[in-house]
Short mmCIF file of C-alpha atoms in Angstrom, two decimals:
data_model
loop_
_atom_site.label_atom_id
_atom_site.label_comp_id
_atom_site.label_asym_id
_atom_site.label_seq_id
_atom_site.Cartn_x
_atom_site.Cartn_y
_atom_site.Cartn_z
CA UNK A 1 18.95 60.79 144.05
CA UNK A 2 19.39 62.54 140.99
CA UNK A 3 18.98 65.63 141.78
CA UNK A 4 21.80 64.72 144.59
CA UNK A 5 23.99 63.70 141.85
CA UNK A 6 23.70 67.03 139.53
CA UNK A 7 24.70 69.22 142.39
CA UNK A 8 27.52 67.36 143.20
CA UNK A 9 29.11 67.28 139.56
CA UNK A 10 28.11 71.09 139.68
CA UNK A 11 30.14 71.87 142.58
CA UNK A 12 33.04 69.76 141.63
CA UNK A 13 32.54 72.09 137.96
CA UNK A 14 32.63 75.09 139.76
CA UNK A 15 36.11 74.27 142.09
CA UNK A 16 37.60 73.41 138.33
CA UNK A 17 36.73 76.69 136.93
CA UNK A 18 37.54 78.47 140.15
CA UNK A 19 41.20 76.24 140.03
CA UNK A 20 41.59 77.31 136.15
CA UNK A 21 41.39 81.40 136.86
CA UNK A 22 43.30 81.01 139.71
CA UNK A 23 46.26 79.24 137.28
CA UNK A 24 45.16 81.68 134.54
CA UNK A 25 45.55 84.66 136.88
CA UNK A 26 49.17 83.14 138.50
CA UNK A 27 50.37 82.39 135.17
CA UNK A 28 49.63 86.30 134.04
CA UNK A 29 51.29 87.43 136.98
CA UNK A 30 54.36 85.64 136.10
CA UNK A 31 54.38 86.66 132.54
CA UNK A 32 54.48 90.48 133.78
CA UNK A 33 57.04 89.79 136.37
CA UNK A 34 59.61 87.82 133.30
CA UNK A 35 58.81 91.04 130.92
CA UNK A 36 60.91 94.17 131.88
CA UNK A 37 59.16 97.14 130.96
CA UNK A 38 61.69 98.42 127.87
CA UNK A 39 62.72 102.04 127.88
CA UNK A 40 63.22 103.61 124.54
CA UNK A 41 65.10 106.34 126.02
CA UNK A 42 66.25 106.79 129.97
CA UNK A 43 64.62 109.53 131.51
CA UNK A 44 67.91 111.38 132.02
CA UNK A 45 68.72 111.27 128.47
CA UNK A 46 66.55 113.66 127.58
CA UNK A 47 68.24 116.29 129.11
CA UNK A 48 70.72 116.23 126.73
CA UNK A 49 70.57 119.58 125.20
CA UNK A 50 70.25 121.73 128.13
CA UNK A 51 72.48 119.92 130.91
CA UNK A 52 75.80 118.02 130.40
CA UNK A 53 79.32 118.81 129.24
CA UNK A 54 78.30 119.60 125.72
CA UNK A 55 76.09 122.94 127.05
CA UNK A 56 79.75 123.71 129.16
CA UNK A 57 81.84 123.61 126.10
CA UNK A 58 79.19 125.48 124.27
CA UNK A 59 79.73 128.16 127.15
CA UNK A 60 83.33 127.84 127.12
CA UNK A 61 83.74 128.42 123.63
CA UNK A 62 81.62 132.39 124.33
CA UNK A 63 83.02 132.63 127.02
CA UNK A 64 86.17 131.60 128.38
CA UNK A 65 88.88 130.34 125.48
CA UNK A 66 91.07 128.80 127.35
CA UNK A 67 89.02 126.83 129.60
CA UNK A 68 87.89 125.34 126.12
CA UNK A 69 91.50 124.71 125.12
CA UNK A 70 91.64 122.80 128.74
CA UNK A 71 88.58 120.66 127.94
CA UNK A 72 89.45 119.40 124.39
CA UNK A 73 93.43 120.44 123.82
CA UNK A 74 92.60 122.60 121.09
CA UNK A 75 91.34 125.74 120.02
CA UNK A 76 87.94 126.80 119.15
CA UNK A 77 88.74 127.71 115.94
CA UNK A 78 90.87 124.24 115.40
CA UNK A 79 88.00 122.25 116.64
CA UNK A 80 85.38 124.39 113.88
CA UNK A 81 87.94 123.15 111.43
CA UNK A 82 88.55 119.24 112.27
CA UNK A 83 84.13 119.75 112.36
CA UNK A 84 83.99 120.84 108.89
CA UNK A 85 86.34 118.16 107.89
CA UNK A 86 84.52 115.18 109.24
CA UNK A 87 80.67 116.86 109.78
CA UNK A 88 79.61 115.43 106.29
CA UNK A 89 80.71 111.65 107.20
CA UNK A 90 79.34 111.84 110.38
CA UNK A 91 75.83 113.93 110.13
CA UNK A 92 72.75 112.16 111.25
CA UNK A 93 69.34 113.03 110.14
CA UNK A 94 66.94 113.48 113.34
CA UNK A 95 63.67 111.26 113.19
CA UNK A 96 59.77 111.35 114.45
CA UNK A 97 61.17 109.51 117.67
CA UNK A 98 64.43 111.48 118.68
CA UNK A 99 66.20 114.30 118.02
CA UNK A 100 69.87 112.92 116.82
CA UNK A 101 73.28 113.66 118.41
CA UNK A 102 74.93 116.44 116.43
CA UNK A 103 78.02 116.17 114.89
CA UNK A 104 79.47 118.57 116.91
CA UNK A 105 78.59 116.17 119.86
CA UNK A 106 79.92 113.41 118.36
CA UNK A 107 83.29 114.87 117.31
CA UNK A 108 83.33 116.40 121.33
CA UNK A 109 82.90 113.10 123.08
CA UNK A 110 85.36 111.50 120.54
CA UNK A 111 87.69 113.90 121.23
CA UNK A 112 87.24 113.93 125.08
CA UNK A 113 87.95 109.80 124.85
CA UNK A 114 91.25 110.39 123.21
CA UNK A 115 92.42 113.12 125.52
CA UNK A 116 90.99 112.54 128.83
CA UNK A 117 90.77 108.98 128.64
CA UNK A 118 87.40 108.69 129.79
CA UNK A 119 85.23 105.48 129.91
CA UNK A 120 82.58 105.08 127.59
CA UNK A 121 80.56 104.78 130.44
CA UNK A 122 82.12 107.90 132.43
CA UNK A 123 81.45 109.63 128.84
CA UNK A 124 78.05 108.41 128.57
CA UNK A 125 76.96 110.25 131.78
CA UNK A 126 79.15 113.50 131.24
CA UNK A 127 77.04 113.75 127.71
CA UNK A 128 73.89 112.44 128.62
CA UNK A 129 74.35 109.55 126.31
CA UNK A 130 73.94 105.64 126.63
CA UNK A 131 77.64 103.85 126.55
CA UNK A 132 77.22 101.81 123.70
CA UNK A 133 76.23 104.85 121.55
CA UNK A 134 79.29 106.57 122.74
CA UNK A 135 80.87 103.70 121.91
CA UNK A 136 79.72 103.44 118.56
CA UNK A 137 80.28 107.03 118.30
CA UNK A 138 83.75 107.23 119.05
CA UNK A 139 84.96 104.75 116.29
CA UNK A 140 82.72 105.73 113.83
CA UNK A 141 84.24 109.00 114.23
CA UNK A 142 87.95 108.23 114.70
CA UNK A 143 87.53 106.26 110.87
CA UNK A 144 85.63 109.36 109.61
CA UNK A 145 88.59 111.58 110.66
CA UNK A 146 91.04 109.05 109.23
CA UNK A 147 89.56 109.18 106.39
CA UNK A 148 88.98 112.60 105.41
CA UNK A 149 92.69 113.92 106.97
CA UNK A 150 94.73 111.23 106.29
CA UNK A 151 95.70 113.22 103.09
CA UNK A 152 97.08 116.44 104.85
CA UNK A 153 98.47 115.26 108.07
CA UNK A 154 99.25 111.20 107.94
CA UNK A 155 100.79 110.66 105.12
CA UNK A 156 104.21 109.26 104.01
CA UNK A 157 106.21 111.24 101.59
CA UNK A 158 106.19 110.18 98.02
CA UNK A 159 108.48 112.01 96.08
CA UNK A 160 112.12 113.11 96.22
CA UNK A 161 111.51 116.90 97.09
CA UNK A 162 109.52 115.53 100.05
CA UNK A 163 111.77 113.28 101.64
CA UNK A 164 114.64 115.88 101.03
CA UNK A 165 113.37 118.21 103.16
CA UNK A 166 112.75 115.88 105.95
CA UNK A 167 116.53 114.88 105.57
CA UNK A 168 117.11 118.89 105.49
CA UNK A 169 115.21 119.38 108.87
CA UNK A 170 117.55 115.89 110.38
CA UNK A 171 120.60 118.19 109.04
CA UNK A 172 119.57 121.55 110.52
CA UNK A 173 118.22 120.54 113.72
CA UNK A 174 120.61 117.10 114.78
CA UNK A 175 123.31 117.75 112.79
CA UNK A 176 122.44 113.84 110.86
CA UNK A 177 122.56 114.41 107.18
CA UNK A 178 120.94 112.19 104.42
CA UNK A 179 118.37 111.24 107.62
CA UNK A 180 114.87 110.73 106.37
CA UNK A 181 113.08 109.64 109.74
CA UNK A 182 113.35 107.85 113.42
CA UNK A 183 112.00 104.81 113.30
CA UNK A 184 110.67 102.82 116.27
CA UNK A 185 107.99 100.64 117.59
CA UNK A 186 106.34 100.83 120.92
CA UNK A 187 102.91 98.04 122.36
CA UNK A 188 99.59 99.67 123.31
CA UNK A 189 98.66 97.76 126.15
CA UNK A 190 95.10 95.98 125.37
CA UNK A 191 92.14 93.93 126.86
CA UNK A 192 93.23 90.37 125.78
CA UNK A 193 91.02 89.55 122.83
CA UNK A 194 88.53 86.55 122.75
CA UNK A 195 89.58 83.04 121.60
CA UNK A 196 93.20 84.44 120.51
CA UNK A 197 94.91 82.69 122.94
CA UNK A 198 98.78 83.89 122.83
CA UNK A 199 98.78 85.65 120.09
CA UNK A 200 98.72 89.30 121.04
CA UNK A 201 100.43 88.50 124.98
CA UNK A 202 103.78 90.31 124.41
CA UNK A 203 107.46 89.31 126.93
CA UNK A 204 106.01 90.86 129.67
CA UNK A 205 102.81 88.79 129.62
CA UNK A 206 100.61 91.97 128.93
CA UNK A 207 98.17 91.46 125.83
CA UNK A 208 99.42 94.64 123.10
CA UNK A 209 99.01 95.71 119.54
CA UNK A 210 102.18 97.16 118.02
CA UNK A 211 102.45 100.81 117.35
CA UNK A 212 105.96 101.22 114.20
CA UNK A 213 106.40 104.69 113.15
CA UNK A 214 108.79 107.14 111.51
CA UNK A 215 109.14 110.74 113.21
CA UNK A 216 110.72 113.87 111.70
CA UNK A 217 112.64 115.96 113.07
CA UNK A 218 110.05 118.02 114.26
CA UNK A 219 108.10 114.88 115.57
CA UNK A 220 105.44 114.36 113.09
CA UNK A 221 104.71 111.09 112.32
CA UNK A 222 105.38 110.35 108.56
CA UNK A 223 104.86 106.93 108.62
CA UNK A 224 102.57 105.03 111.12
CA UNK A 225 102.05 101.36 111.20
CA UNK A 226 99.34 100.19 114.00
CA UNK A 227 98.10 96.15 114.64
CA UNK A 228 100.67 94.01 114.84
CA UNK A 229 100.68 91.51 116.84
CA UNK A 230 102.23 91.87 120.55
CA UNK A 231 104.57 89.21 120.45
CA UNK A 232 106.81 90.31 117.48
CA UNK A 233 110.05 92.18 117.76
CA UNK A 234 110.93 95.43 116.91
CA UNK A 235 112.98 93.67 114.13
CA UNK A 236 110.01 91.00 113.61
CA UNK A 237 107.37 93.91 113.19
CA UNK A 238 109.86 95.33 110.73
CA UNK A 239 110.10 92.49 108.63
CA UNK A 240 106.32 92.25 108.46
CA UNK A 241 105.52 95.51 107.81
CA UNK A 242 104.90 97.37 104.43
CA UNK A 243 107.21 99.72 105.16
CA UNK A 244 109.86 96.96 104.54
CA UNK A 245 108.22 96.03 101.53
CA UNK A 246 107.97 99.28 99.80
CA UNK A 247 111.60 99.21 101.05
CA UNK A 248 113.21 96.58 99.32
CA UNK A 249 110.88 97.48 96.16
CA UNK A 250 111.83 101.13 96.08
CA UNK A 251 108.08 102.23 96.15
CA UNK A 252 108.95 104.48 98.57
CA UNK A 253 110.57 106.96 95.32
CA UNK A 254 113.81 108.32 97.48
CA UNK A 255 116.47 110.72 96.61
CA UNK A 256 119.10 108.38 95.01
CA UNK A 257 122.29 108.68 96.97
CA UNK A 258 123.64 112.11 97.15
CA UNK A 259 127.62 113.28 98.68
CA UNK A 260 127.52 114.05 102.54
CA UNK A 261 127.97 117.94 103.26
CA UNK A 262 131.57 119.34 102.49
CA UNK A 263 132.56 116.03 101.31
CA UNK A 264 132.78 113.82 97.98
CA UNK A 265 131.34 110.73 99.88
CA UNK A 266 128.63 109.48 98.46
CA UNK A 267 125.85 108.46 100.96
CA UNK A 268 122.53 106.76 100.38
CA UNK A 269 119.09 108.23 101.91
CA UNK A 270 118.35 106.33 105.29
CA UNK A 271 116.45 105.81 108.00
CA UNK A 272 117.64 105.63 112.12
CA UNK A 273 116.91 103.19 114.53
CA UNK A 274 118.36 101.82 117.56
CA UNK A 275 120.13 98.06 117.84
CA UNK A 276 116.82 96.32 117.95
CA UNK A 277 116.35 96.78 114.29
CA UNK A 278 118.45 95.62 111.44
CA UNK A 279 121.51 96.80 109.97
CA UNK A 280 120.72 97.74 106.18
CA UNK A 281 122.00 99.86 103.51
CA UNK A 282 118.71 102.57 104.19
CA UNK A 283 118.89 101.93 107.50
CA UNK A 284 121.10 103.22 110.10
CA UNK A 285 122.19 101.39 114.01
CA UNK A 286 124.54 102.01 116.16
CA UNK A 287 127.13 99.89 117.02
CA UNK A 288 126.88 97.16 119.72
CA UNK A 289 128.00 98.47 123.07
CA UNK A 290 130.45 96.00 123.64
CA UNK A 291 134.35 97.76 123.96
CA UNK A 292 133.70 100.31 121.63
CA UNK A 293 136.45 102.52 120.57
CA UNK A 294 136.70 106.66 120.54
CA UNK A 295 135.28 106.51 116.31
CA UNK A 296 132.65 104.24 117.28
CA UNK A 297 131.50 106.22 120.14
CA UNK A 298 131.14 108.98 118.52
CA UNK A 299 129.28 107.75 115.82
CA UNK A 300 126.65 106.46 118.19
CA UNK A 301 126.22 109.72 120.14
CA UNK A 302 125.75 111.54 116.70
CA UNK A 303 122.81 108.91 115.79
CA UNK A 304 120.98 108.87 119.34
CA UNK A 305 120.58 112.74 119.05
CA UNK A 306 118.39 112.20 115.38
CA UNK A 307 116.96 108.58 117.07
CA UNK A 308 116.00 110.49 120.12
CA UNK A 309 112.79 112.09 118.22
CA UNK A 310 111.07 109.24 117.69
CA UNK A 311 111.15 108.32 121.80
CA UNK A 312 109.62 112.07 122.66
CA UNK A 313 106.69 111.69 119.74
CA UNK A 314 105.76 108.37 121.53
CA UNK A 315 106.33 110.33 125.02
CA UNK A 316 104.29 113.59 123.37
CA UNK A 317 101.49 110.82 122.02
CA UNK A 318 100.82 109.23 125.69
CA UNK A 319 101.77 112.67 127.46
CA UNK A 320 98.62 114.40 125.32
CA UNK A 321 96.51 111.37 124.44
CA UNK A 322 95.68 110.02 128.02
CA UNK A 323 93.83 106.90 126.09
CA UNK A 324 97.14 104.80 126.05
CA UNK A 325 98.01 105.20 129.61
CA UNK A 326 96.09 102.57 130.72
CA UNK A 327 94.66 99.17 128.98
CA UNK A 328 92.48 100.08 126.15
CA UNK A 329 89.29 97.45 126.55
CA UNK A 330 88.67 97.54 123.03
CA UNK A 331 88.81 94.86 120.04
CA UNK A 332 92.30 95.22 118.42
CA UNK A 333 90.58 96.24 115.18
CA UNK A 334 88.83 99.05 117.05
CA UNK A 335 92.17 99.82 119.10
CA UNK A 336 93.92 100.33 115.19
CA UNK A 337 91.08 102.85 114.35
CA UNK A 338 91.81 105.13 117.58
CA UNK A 339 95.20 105.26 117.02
CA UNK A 340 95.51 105.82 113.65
CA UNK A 341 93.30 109.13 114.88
CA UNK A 342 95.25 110.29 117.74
CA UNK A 343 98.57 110.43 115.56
CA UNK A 344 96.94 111.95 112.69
CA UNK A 345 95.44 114.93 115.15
CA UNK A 346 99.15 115.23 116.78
CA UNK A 347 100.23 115.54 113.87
CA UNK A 348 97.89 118.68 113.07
CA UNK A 349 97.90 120.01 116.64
CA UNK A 350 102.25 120.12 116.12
CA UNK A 351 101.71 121.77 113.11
CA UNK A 352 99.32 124.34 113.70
CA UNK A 353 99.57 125.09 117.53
CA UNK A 354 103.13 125.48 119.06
CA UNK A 355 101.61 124.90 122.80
CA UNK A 356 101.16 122.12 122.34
CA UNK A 357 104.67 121.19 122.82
CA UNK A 358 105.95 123.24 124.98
CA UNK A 359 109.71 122.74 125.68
CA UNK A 360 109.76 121.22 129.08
CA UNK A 361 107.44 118.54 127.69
CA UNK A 362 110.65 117.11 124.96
CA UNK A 363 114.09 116.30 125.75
CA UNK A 364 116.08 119.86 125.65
CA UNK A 365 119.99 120.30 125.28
CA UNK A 366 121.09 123.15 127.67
CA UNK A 367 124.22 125.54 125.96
CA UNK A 368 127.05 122.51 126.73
CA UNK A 369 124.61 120.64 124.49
CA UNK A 370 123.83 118.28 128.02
CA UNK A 371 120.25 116.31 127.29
CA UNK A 372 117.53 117.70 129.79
CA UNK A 373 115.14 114.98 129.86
CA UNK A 374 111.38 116.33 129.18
CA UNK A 375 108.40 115.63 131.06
CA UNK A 376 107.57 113.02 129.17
CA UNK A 377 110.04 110.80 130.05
CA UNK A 378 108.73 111.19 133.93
CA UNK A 379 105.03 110.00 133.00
CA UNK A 380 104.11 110.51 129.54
CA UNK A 381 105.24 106.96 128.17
CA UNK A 382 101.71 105.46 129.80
CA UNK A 383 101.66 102.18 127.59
CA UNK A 384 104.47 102.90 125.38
CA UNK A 385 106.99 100.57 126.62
CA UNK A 386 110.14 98.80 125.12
CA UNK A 387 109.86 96.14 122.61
CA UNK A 388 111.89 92.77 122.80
CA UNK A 389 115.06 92.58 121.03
CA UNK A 390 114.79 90.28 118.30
CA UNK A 391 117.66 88.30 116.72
CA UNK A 392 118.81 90.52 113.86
CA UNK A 393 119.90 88.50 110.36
CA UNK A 394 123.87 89.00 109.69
CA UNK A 395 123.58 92.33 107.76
CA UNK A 396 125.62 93.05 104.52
CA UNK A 397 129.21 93.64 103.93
CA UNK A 398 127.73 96.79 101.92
CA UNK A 399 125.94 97.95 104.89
CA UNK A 400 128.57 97.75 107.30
CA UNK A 401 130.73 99.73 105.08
CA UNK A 402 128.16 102.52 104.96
CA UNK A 403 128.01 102.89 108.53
CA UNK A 404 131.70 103.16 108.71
CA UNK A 405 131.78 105.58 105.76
CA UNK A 406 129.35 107.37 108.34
CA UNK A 407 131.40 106.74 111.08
CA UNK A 408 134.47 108.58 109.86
CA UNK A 409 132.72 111.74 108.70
CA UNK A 410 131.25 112.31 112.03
CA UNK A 411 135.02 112.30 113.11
CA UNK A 412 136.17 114.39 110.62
CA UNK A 413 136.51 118.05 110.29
CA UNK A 414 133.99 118.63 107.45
CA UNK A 415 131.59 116.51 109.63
CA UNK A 416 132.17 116.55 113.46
CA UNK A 417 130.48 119.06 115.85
CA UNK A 418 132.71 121.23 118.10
CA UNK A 419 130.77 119.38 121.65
CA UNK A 420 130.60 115.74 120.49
CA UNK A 421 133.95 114.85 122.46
CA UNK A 422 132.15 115.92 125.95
CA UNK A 423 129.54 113.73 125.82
CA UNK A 424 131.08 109.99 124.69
#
């Protein structure tokens, strides 16, 4: 009987141990089935320095000069020198697991992002490079170049000599004396932010950061201002902006008023803009377009030729930089840090390359001085559209005489051009 007893409570031992591996072993199973293996770097990665569009600009740049110049919009030798400039901010130092990306690499794919306007993840194949490192990449670089550029090619003129020979360029070129700059503000289209509920969604519903500049005559960007909020105004992002502050400071150190060209009529420094903005005593609008007479006209015809500069560098921007033709699915912070980039490398590429504007790409006036839109017009604006009209404050009695003091000289002999009466 005992013995009977012992075997049973052995067997019944047994089917418990044989029960607890079995869990043991289905419980292992699972824990290798929840755990992904982890990749430290994809396979296809690591043919990174002998496959992929870096090795083909590397080939292009021996080889063939202007298929480089088709790749990244610039010269070899330009390229060398935005690398110098930046290399030192963003060098990395390779390690006992990987070899790092270059700078060279990192400038390339930044550059390739701003032109081509590439995915990260598009990039990120065409480099052999994961898309959140291209990611990462790309702004890191755009706020090195900022940084070590902003200097010679983004800056706003701070002295007198400087802003006079913007205003001479306004008077050789457009025939607008005293003219220190276009002004004008355009939305980048964006990927609506998370949690900010209305606050970038401009009048057309889209979700936009504000792009305010001032052009040259030559159309540099002197002054950009990059953002603000989608919903202001053209004459709301104004008021906001430190532009208008160092305005109505005088920070800004302009020429004090000077007499208009063959003439004893004193004339203040001042900016352009069109009706959007507001009527002050340093900056110029036209007229409203409500039964205007001959004077009035003409003084409006004069202004849109100097005004019409800062429409082609926003036309030239989106024409060259494919990145704002479509929605950029960045953070708005990020979005700031790109474009503060592109328009400081227009900036150098219209200084130091002449193709890069070629004529048909701007607005051109034929010998009856009749505008020929440019190519930009017919699908360079990409994102750049108009902003709202925003309800302008009454402006000053001072102000309105200034415009009228302009007004007559552009109808007088010592300031009227012989073709202005052909095109009212």
């Amino acid at each position: 009987m005992l013995s009977s007893d012992l075997t049973k409570m052995e067997e019944k031992q047994l089917q418990l141990a044989t029960v607890a591996f079995a869990i043991a072993v289905i419980c292992s199973e699972r824990k290798k089935k929840r755990k992904r293996q982890r990749i430290w770097v994809r396979p296809w990665l690591h043919g990174r320095g002998q496959q992929g569009l870096s090795v083909l600009q590397r080939e292009l740049e021996i080889k063939d000069r202007s298929g480089f110049r088709e790749l990244l919009r610039m010269t070899s030798e330009d390229f060398e020198y935005i690398l110098q400039k930046v290399e030192p901010l963003i060098w990395k130092a390779n390690t006992k697991f990987r070899m790092a990306i270059s700078a060279k690499d990192r400038l390339s794919v930044t550059l390739s992002l701003l032109f081509q306007g590439e995915t990260f993840k598009s990039l990120g194949f065409q480099y052999r490079m994961g898309s959140t490192t291209v990611s990462q990449i790309v702004i890191s670089t755009c706020e090195a170049l900022y940084e070590v550029m902003k200097e010679d090619y983004l800056k706003t003129p701070t002295s007198e000599a400087a802003w006079r020979a913007v205003a001479a360029d306004f008077k050789d070129k457009w025939q607008y004396p005293n003219c220190l700059g276009a002004l004008d503000g355009k939305p980048i289209s964006i990927q609506p932010p998370g949690h900010s509920g209305s606050t970038f969604r401009n009048y057309k519903g889209h979700f936009s950061v504000v792009l305010m500049a001032v052009v040259d005559a030559n159309y540099k960007f002197v002054y950009v201002n990059v953002g603000a909020q989608g919903r202001l105004s053209d004459g709301g992002l104004f008021a906001h902006s430190d532009l208008h502050r160092a305005m109505e400071t005088g920070r800004l150190n302009l020429p004090p008023p000077e007499p208009l060209p063959n003439t004893t009529t004193v004339m203040p420094y001042m900016f352009v803009a069109d009706d959007a903005f507001p009527l002050r005593t340093d900056l110029q609008k036209p007229f409203p377009h409500r039964q205007l007479d001959h004077d009035q006209r003409i003084y409006n015809y004069r202004l849109s030729r100097a005004r019409r500069v800062v429409e082609n560098a926003f036309g030239i921007l989106a024409n060259r930089f494919r990145v704002f033709i479509t929605t950029i699915c960045l953070h708005p912070d990020k979005v700031v840090k790109i474009t503060l980039a592109s328009c400081l490398i227009h900036n150098f590429l219209r200084e130091h390359r002449s193709e890069y504007v070629p004529p048909t790409l701007t607005d051109q006036e034929n010998d009856d001085h009749e505008w020929i839109p440019g190519s930009w017009s017919q699908g360079g604006r990409g994102a750049f559209h108009d902003l709202p009209t925003g309800h302008a404050r009454n402006p000053t009695q001072r102000a309105k005489d200034l415009r009228d003091l302009m007004k007559k000289y552009f109808n007088s002999p010592e300031g009227q051009v012989p073709w202005q009466e052909h095109h009212i």
